PDB file of C-alpha atoms in Angstrom:
ATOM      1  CA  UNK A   1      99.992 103.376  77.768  1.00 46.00           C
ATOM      2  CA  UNK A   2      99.686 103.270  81.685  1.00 49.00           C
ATOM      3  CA  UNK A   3     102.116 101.210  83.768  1.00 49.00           C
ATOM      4  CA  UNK A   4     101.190  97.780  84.747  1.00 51.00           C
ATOM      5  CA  UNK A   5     101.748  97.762  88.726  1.00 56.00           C
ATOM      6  CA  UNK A   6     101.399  94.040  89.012  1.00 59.00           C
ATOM      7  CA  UNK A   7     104.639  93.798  87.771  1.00 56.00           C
ATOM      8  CA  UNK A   8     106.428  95.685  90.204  1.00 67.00           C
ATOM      9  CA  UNK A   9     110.351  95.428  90.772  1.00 74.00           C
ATOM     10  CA  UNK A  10     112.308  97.425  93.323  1.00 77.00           C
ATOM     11  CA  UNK A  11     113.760 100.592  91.259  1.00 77.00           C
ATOM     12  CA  UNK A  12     117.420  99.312  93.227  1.00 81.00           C
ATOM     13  CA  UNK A  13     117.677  95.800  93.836  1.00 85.00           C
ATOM     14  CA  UNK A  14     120.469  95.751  95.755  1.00 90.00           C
ATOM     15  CA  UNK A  15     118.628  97.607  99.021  1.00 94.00           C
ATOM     16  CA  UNK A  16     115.695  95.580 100.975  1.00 95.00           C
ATOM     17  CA  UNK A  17     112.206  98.101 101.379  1.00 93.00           C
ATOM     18  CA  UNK A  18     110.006  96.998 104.102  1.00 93.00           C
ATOM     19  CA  UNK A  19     108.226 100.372 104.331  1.00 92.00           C
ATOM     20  CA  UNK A  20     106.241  99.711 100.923  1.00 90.00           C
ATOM     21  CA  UNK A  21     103.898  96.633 100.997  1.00 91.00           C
ATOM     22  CA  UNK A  22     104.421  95.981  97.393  1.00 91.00           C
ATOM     23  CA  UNK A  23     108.076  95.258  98.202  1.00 93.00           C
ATOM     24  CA  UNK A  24     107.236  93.853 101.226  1.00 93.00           C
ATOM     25  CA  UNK A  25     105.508  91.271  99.649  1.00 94.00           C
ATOM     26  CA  UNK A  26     108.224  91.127  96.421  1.00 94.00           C
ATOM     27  CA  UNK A  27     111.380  90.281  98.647  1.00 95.00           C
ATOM     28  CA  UNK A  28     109.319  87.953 101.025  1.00 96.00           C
ATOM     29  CA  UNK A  29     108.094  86.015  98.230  1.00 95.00           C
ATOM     30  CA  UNK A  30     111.833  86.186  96.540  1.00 94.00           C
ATOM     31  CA  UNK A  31     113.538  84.760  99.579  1.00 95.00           C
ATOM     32  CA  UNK A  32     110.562  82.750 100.412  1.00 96.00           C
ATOM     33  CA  UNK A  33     110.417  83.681 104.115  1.00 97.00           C
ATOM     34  CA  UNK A  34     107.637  85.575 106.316  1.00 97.00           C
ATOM     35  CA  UNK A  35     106.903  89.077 106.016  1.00 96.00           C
ATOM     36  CA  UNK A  36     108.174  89.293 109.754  1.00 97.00           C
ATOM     37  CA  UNK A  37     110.780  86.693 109.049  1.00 97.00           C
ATOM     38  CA  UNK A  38     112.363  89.667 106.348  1.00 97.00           C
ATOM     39  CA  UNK A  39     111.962  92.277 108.659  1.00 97.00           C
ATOM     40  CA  UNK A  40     114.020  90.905 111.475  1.00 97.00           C
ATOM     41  CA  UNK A  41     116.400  90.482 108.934  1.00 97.00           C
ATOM     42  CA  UNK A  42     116.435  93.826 107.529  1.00 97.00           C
ATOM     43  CA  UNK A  43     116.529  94.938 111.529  1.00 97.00           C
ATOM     44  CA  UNK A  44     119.746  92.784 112.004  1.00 97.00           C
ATOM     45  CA  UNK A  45     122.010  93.288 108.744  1.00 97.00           C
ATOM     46  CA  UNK A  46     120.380  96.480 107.104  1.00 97.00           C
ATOM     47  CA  UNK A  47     118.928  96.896 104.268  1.00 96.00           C
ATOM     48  CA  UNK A  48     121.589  95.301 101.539  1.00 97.00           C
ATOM     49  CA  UNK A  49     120.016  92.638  99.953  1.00 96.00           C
ATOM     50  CA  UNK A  50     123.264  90.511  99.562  1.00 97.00           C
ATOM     51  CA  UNK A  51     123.433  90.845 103.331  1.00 97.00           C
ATOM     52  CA  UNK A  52     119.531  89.823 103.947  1.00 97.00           C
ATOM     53  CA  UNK A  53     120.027  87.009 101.583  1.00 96.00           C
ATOM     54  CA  UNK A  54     123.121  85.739 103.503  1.00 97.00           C
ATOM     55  CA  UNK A  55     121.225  86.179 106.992  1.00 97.00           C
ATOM     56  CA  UNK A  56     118.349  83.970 105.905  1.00 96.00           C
ATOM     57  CA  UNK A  57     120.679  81.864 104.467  1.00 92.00           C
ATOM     58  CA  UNK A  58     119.113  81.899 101.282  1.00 79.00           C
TER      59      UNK A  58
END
């Protein structure tokens, strides 16, 4: 059985990937922001997600 891809999740959910669209598009859509929007984020606070969250006030 081959791996459905539309249901991607980031393999550690506690760190923010911008380099992969897939979870480019994944943590944009979870905090409901921009694509740009999350990368300034990730660009000010690094790449926690607790710490992206808290920067977009989410």
């Amino acid at each position: 059985m081959s791996d459905d891809l539309s249901k991607r999740r980031p393999q550690d959910a506690s760190k923010v990937n911008v380099n992969e669209t897939w979870e480019l598009e994944y943590w944009s859509n979870k905090f409901g922001v921009t694509k740009e929007k999350l990368k300034e984020a990730v660009k000010a606070v690094g790449t926690s997600a607790a710490a992206v969250q808290k920067y977009l006030g989410k």
